[in-house]
PDB file of C-alpha atoms in Angstrom:
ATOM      1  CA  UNK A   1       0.000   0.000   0.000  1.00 80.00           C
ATOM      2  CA  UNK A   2       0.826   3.466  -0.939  1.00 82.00           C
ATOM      3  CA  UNK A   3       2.306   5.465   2.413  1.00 91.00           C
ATOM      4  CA  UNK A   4       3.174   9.442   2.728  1.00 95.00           C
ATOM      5  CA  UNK A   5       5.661  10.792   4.969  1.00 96.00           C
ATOM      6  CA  UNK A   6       6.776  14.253   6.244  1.00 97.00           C
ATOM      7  CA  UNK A   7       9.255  15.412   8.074  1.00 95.00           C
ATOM      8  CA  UNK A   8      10.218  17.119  10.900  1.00 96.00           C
ATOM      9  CA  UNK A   9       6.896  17.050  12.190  1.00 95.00           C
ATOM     10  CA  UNK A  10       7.359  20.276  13.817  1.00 96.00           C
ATOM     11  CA  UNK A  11       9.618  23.371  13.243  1.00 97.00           C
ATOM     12  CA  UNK A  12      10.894  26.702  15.007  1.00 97.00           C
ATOM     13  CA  UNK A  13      12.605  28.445  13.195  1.00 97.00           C
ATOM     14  CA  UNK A  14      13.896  32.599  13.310  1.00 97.00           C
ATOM     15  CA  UNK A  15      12.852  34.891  10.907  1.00 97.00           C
ATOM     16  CA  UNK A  16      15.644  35.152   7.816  1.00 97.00           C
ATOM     17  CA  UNK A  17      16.817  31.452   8.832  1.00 97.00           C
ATOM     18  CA  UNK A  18      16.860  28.523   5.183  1.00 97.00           C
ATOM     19  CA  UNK A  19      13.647  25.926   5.452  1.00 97.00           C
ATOM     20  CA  UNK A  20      13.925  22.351   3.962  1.00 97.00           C
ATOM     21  CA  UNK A  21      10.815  20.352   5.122  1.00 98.00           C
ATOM     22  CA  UNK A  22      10.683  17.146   2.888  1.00 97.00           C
ATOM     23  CA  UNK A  23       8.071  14.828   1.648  1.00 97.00           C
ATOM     24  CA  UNK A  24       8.498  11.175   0.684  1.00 97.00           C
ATOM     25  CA  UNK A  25       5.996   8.427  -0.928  1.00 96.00           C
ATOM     26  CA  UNK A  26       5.913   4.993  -1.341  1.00 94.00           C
ATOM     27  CA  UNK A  27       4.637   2.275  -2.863  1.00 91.00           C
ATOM     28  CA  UNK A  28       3.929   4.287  -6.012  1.00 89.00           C
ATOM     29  CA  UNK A  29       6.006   5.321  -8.997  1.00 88.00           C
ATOM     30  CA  UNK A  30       5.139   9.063 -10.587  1.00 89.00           C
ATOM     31  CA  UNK A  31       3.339  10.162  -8.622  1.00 92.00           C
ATOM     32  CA  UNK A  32       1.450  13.380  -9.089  1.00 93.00           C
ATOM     33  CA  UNK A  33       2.747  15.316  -5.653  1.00 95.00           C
ATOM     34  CA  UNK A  34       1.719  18.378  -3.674  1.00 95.00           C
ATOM     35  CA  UNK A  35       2.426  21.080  -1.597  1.00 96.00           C
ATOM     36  CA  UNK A  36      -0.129  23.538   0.592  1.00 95.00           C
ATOM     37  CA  UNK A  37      -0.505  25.749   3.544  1.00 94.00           C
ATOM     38  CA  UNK A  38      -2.956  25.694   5.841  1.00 93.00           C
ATOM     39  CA  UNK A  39      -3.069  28.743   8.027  1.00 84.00           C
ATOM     40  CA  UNK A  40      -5.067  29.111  11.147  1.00 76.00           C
ATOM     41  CA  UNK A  41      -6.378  25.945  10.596  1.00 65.00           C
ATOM     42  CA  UNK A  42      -9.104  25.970   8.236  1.00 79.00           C
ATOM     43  CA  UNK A  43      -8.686  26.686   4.167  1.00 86.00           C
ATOM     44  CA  UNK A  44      -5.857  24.761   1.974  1.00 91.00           C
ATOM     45  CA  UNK A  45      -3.863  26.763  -0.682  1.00 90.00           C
ATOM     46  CA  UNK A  46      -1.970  25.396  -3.038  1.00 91.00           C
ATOM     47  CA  UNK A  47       1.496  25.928  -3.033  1.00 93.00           C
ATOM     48  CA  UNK A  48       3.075  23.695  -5.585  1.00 94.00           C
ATOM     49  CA  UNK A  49       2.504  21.201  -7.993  1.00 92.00           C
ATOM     50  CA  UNK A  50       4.961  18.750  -9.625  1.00 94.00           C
ATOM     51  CA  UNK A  51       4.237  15.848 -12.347  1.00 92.00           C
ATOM     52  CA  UNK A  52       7.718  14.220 -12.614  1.00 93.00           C
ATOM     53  CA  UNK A  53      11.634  14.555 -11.630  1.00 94.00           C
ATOM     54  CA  UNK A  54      12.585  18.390 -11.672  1.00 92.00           C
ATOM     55  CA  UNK A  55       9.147  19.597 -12.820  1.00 92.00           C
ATOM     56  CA  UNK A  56       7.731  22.277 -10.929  1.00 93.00           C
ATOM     57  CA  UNK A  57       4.438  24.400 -11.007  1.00 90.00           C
ATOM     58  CA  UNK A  58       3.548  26.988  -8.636  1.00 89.00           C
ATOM     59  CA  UNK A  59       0.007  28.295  -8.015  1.00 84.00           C
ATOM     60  CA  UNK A  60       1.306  31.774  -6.147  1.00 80.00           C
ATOM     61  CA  UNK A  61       4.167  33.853  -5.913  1.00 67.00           C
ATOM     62  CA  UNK A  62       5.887  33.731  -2.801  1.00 78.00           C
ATOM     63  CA  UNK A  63       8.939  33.602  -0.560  1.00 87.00           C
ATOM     64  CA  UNK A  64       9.146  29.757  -1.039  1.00 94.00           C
ATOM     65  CA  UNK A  65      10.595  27.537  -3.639  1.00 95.00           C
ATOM     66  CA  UNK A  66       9.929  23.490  -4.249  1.00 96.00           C
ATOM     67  CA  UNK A  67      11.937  21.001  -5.978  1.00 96.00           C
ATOM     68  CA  UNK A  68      11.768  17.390  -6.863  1.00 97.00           C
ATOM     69  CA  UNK A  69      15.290  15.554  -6.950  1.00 95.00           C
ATOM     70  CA  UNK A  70      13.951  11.774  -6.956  1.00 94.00           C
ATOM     71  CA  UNK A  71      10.700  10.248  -8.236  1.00 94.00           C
ATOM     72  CA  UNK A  72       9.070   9.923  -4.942  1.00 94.00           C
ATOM     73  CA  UNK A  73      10.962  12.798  -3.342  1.00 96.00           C
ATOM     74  CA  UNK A  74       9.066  16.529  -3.016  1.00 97.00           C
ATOM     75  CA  UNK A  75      11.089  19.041  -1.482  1.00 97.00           C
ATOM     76  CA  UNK A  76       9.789  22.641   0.249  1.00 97.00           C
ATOM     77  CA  UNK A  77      12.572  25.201   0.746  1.00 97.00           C
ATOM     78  CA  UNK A  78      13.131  28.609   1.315  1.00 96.00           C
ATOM     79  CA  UNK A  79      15.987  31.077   1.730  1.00 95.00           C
ATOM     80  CA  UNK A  80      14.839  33.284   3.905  1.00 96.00           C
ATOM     81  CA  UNK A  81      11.851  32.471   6.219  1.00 96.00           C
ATOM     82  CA  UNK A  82       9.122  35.348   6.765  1.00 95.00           C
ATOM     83  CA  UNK A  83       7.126  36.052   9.951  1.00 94.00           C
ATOM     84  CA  UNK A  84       4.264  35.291   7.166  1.00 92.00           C
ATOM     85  CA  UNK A  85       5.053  31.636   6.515  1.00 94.00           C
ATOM     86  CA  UNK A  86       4.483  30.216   9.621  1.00 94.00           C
ATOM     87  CA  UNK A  87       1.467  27.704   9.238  1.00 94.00           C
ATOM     88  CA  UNK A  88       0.909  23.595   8.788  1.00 95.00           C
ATOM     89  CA  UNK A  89       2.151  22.676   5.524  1.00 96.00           C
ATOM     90  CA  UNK A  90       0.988  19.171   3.717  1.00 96.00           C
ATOM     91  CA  UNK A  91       2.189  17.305   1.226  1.00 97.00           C
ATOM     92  CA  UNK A  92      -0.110  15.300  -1.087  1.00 96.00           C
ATOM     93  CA  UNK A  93      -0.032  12.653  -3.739  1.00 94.00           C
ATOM     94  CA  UNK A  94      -2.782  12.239  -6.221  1.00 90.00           C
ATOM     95  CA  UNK A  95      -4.090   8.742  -6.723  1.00 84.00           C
ATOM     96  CA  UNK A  96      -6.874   7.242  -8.933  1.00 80.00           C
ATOM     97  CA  UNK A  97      -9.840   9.054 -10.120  1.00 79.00           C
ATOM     98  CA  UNK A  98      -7.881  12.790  -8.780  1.00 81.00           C
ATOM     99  CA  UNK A  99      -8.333  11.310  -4.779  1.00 88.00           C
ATOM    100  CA  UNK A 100      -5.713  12.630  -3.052  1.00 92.00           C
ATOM    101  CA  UNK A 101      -3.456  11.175  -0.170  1.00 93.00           C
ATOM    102  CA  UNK A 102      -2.175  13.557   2.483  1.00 95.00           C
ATOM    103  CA  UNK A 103       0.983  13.813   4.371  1.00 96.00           C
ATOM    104  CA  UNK A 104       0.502  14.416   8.083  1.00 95.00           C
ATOM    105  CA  UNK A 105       2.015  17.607   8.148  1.00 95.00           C
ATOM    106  CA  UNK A 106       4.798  19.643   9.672  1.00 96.00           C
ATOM    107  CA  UNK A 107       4.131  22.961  11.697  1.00 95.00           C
ATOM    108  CA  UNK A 108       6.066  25.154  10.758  1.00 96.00           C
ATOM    109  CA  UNK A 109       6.239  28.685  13.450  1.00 96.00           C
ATOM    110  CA  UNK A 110       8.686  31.318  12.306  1.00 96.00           C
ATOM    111  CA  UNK A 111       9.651  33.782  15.281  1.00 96.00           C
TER     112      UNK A 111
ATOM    113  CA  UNK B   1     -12.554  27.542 -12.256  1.00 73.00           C
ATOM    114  CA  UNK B   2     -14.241  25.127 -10.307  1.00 85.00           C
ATOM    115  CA  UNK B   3     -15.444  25.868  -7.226  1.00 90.00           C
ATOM    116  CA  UNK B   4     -16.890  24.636  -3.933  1.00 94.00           C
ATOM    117  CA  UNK B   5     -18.381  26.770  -1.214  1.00 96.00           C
ATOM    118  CA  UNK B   6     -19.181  25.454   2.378  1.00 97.00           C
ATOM    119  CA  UNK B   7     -22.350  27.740   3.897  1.00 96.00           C
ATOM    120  CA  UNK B   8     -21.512  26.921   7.593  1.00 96.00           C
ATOM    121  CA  UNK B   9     -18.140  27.607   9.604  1.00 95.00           C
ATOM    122  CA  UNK B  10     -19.091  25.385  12.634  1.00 97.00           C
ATOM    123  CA  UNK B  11     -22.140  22.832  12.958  1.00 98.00           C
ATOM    124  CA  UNK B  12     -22.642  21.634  16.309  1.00 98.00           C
ATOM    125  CA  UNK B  13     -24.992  18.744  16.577  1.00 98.00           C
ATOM    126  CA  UNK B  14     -26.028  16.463  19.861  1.00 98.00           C
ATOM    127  CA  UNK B  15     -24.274  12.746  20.717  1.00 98.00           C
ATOM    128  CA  UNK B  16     -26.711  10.442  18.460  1.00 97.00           C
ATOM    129  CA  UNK B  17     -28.529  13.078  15.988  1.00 98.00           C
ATOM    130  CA  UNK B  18     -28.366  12.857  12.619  1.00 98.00           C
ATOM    131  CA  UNK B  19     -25.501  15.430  11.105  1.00 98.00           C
ATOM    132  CA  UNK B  20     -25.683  16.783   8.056  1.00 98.00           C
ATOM    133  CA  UNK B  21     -21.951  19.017   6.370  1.00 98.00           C
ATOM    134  CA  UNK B  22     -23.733  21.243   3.650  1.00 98.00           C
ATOM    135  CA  UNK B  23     -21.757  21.848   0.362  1.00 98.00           C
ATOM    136  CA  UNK B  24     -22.327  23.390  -2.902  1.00 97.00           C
ATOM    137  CA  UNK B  25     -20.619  23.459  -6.259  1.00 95.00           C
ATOM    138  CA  UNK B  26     -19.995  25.526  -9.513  1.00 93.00           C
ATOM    139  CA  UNK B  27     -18.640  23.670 -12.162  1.00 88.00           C
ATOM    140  CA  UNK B  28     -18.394  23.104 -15.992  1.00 85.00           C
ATOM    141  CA  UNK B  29     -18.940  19.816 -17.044  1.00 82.00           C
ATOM    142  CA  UNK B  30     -19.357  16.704 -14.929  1.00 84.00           C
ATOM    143  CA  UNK B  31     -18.228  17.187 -11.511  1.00 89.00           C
ATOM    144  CA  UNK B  32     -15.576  15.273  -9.697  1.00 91.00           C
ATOM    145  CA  UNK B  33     -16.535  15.720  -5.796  1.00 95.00           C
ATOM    146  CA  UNK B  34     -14.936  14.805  -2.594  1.00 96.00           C
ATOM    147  CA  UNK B  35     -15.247  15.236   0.738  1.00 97.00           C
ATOM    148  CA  UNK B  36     -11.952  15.222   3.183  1.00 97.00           C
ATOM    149  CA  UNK B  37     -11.603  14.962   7.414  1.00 97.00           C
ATOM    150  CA  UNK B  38      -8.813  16.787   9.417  1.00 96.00           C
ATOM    151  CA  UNK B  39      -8.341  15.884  13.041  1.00 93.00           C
ATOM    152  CA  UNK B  40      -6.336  18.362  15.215  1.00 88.00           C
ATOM    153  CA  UNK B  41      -2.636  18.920  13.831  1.00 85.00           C
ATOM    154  CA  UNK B  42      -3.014  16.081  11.306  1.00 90.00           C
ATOM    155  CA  UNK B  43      -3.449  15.908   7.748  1.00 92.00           C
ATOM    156  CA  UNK B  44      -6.246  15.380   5.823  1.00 94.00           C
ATOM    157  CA  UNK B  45      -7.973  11.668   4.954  1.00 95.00           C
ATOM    158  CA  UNK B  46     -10.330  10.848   2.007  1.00 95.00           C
ATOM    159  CA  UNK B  47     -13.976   9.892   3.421  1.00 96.00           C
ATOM    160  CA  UNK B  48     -16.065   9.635  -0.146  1.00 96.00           C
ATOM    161  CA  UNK B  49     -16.111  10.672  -3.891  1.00 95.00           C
ATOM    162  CA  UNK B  50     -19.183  11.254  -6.162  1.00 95.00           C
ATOM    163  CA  UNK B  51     -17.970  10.524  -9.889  1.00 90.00           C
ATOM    164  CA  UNK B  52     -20.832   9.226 -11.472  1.00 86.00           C
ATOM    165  CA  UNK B  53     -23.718   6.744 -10.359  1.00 87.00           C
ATOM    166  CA  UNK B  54     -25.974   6.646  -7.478  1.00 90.00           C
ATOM    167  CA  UNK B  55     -26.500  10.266  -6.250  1.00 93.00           C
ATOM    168  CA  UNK B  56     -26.294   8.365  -2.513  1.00 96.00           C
ATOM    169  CA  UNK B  57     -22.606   8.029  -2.091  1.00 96.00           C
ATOM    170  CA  UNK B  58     -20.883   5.561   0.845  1.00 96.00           C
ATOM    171  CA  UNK B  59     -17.751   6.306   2.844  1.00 95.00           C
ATOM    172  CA  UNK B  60     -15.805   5.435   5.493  1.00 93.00           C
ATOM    173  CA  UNK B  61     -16.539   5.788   9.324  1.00 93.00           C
ATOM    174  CA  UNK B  62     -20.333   5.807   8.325  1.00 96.00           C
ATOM    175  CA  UNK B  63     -20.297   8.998   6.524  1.00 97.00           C
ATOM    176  CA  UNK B  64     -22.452   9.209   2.996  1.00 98.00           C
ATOM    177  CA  UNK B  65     -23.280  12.264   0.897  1.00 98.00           C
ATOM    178  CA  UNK B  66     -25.883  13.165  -1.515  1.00 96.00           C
ATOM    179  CA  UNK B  67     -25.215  14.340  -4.785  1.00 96.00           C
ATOM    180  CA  UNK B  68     -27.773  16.609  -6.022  1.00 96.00           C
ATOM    181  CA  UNK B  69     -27.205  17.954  -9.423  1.00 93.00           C
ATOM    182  CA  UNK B  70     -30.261  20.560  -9.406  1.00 94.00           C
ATOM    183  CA  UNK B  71     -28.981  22.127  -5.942  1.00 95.00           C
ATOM    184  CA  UNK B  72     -25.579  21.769  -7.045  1.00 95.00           C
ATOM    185  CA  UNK B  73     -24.869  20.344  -3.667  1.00 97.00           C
ATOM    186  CA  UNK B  74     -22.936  17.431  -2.200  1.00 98.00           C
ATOM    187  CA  UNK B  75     -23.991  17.233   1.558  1.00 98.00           C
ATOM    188  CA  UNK B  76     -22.486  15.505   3.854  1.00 98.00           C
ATOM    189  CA  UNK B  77     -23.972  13.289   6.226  1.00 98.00           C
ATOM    190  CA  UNK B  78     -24.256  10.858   9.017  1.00 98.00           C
ATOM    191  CA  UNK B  79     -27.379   8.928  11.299  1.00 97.00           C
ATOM    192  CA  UNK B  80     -26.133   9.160  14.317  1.00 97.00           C
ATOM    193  CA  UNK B  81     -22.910  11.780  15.236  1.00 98.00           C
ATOM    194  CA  UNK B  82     -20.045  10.391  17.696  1.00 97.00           C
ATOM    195  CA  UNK B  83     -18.036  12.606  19.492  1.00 97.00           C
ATOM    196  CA  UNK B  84     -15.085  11.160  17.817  1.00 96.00           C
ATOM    197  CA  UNK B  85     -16.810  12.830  14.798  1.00 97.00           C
ATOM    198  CA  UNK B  86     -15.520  15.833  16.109  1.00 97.00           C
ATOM    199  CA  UNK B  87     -13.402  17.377  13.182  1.00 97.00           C
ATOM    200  CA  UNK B  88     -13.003  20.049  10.333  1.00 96.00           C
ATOM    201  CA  UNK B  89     -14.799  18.516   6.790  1.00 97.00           C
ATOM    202  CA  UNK B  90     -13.668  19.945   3.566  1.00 97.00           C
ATOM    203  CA  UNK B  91     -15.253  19.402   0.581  1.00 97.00           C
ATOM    204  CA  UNK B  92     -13.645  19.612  -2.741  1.00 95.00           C
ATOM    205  CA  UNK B  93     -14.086  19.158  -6.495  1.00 93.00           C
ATOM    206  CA  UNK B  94     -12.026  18.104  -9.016  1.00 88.00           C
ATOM    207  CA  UNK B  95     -10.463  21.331 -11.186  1.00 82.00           C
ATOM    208  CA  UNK B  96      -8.187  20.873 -14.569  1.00 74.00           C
ATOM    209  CA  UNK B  97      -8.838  24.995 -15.261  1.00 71.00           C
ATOM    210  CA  UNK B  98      -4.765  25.447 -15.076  1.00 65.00           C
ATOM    211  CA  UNK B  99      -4.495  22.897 -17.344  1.00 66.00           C
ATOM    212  CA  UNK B 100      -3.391  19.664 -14.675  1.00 70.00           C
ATOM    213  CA  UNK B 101      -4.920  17.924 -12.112  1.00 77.00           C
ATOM    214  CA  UNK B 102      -5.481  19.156  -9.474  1.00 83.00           C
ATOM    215  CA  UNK B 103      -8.443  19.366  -6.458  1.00 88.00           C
ATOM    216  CA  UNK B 104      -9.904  22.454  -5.344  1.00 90.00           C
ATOM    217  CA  UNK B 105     -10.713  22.627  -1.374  1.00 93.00           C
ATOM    218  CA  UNK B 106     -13.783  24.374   0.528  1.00 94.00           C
ATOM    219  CA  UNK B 107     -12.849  26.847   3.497  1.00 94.00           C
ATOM    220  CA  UNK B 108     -13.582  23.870   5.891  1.00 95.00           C
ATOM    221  CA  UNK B 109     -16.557  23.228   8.562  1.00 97.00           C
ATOM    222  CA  UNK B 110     -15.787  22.464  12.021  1.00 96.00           C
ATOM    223  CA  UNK B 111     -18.328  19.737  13.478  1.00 97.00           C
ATOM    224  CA  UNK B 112     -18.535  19.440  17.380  1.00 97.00           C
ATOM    225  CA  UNK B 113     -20.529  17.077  18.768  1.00 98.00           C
ATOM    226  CA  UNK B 114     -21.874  17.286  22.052  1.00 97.00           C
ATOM    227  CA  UNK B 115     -22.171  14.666  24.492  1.00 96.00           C
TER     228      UNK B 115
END
């Protein structure tokens, strides 16, 4: 069966510090993979979107960047962390019929 | 774009009533619906999906919705609540507009049920 991981699982980090959270799948080749935001706890956006090794799409401009180095490997980054990205961010795969698969999340809290 | 809207920010509904998550869409073409449940500080996990069929759709823990294509709705709902039920429900549809796949999420409702 098809399993999501994310890690850490929770994150403090200063304002101006790098982020790297990281997302992992398995027991599924290509998959379709995602990153969102969920702040204060209710509405999902959509961060980024990636279809394959090194392809990226990203729904809104913003202070973070994604990458995908393996197949089953989704990577959230950023240079320089604003007071603004603090929130739980998910990672998702997309499985038959467009269900998707979540992550369970890392909370990220930027001081 | 496809959208989904969700009327009510909390529903509160007593140990052993019936529930009921309300949900409507806007779409173009046939709609690809979904409906999602986040427990505190986790992520979220698939309950149902109306594709095509019966308008009464199954899902896990109990829950079914109703498709109802002259509403435009997709509500959510359940016999008898549990206060384990206790969660935030998204609903979300299906939405290829940017020219992928991908699956466009309600604002969320928060269900607490009371013992």
């Amino acid at each position: 069966s098809q399993t999501i991981h994310q890690w850490p699982a929770t994150l403090v980090q200063p304002v101006g510090s790098p982020l790297s959270l990281e997302c992992t799948v398995e027991g599924t080749s290509n998959p379709n993979l995602y990153w969102y935001r969920q702040a204060a706890g209710r509405g999902l956006q959509l961060l980024f979107y990636s279809v394959g090794i090194g392809q990226i799409s990203s729904e809104v401009p913003q202070n973070l960047s994604a990458s995908r180095p393996q197949d089953r490997q989704f990577i959230l980054s950023s240079k320089k962390l604003l007071l603004s990205d603090s929130g739980f961010y998910l990672c998702a795969w997309m499985g038959g019929q467009e269900t998707q698969y979540f992550g369970p999340g890392t909370r990220l809290l930027v001081l | 774009a496809q959208s989904v809207a969700q009327p009510e920010d909390q529903v509160n509904v007593a140990e052993g009533n019936p529930l009921t998550v309300k949900c409507t869409y806007s779409v173009s073409g046939n709609p690809y619906l979904f409906w999602y449940v986040q427990y505190p500080n986790r992520g979220l996990q698939f309950l149902l999906k109306y594709i095509t069929g019966d308008n009464l759709v199954k899902g896990s823990y109990g829950f079914e919705a109703e498709f109802n294509k002259s509403q435009t709705s997709f509500h959510l709902k359940k016999p008898s609540a549990l206060v384990s039920d206790s969660a935030l429900y998204f609903c979300a549809v299906r939405d290829d507009s940017g020219g992928y796949q991908k699956v466009t999420f309600g604002i969320g409702t928060k269900l607490q049920v009371i013992p």
